[in-house]
XYZ file of C-alpha atoms in Angstrom:
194
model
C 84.211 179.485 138.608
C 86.823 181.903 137.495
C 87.696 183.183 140.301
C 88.187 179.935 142.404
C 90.853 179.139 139.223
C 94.346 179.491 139.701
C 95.441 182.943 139.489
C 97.420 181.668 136.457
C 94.581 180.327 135.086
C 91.820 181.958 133.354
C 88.868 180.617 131.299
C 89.776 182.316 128.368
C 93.119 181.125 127.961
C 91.613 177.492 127.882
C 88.696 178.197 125.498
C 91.183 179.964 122.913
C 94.185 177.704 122.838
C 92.855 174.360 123.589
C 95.679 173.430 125.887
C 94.932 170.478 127.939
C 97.155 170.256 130.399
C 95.396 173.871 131.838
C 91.771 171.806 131.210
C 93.323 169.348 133.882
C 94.130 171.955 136.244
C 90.582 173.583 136.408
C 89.054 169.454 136.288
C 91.689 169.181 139.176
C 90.186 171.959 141.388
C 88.802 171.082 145.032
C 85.581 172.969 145.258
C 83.752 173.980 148.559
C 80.423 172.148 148.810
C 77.238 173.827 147.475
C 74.117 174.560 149.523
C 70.785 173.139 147.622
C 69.681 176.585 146.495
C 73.468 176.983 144.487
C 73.101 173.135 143.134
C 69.638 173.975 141.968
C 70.827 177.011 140.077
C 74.251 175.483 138.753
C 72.237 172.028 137.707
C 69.019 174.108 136.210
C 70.406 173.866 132.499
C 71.458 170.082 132.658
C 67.787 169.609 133.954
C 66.446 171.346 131.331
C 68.560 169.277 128.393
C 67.349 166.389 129.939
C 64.206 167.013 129.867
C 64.816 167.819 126.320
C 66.797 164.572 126.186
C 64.300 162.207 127.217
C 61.977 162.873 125.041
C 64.380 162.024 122.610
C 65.619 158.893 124.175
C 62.149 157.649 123.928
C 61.000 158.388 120.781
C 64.403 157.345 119.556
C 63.026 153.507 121.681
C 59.743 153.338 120.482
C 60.719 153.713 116.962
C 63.970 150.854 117.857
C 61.093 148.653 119.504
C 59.570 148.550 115.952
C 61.870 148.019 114.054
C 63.868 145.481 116.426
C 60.829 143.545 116.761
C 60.156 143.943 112.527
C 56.385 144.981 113.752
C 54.437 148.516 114.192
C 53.264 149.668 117.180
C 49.391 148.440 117.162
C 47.008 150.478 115.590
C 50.421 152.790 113.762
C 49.632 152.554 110.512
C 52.877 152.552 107.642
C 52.241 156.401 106.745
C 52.121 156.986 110.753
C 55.419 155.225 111.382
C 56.976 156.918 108.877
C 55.834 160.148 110.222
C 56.851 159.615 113.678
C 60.508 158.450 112.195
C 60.699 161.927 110.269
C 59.454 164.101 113.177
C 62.551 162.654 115.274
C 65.087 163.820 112.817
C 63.155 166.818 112.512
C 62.960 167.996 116.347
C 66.367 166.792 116.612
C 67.823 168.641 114.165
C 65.728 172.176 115.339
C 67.143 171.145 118.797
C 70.674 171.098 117.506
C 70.002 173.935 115.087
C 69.213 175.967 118.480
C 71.869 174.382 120.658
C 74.351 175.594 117.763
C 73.301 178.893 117.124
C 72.183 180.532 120.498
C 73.078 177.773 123.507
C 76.805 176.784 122.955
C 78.172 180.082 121.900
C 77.401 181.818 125.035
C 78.633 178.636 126.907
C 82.006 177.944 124.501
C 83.182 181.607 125.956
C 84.366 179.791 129.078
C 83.694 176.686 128.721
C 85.904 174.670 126.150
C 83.690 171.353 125.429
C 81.042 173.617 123.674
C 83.827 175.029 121.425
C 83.305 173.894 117.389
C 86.181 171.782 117.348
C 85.258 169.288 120.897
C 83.435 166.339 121.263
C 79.926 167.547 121.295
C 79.703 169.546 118.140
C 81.299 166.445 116.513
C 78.932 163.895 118.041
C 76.416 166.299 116.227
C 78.104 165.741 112.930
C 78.192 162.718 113.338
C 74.602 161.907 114.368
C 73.217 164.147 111.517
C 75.382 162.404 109.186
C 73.505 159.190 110.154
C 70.438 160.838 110.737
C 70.213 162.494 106.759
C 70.108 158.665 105.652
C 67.357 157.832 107.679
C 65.248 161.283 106.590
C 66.308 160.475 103.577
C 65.262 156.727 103.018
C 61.981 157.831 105.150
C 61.048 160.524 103.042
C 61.614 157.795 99.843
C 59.144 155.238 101.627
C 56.848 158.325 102.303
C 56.669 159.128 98.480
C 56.450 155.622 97.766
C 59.385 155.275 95.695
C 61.117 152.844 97.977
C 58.698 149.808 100.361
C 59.381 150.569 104.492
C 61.779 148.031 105.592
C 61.971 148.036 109.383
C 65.096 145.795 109.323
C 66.521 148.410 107.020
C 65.502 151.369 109.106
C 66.569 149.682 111.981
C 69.989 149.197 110.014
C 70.149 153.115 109.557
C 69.078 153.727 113.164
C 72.287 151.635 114.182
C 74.364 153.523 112.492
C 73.916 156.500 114.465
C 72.515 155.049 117.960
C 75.648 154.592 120.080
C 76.906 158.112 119.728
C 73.237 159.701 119.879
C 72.978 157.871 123.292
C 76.573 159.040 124.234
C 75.825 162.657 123.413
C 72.684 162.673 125.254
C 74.609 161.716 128.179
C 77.671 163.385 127.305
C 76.112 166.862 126.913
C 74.030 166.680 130.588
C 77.214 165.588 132.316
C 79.042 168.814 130.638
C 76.144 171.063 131.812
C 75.419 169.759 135.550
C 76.082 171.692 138.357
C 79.884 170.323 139.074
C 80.767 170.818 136.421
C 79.106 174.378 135.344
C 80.518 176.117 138.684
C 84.095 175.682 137.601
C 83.604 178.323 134.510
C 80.428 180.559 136.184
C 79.872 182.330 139.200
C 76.428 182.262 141.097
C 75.493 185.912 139.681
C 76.237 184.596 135.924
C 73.761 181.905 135.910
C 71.107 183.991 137.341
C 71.967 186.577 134.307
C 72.565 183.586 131.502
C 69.998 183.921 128.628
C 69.405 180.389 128.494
């Protein structure tokens, strides 16, 4: 919360220039303790990612399970598979799409990991990066210009797993209630659009 900063200290002067050794002063502050009622409405946007999350987290397992095992779920025919591999990289990217364009710019104003230049928004570079080869040799076995490998697919799901499953951690942690009541007060999260 801004006002439990420093007085030298303010929220902006983090987000703008970056400066770390102010990001360890507001990481550094003692906080009072908050009554369930504050916790429920500091946490209720990490809740909601997670929810989010998880969904994620197990489609991303079921379709790992497959190809980790080099057999379809029973009674998932090839065309199905394939499906369910392009509609994760299709509700993933819409969920980043709307994280990026209407969930981290109200948050970046005070809070400096949802700026363009931290860690998440490059996680999210990085997983679409990994995530475009996938679509992209899905969409080939869809048309039938290329035979479904699942040790292949399970190849391109490797190359973007371990920093999906870090971001979907990484981004919860950055919006749970500790961590949210050191840049908003009480009265903003009632009023935040999200």
């Amino acid at each position: 919360m801004t006002e439990n900063l420093p007085k030298n200290i303010s929220a902006q002067k983090v987000n703008s220039d970056g400066n770390t050794a102010v990001q360890e002063q507001i990481n550094n502050i003692s906080l009072p303790r908050l009554s369930p009622a504050e916790f429920k409405l500091y946490n209720r946007l990490a809740e909601k990612m997670d929810y989010f999350h998880n969904h994620f987290r197990r489609s991303w397992n079921h379709l790992y399970t497959a190809c980790a095992n080099n057999e379809r779920p029973t009674g998932v025919s090839i065309r199905q598979f394939i499906m369910m591999g392009l509609n994760f990289c299709s509700q993933l990217g819409a969920h980043h799409m709307i994280e990026e364009e209407h969930v981290f710019p109200i948050l970046a104003k005070k809070m400096p990991e949802f700026c363009k230049e931290v860690q998440l928004l490059q996680q999210h570079k990085q997983i679409h990066a990994g995530m475009d080869r996938l679509e992209d040799y899905l969409k080939r076995c869809l048309s039938g210009t290329t035979d479904l490998r699942l040790d292949e697919m399970k190849r391109l799901i490797d190359g973007f797993g371990v920093v999906l499953w870090a971001h979907l951690d990484d981004e919860v942690r950055a919006l749970g209630a500790e961590n949210m009541r050191k840049y908003w007060t009480l009265e903003e999260m009632t009023r935040m659009p999200i």
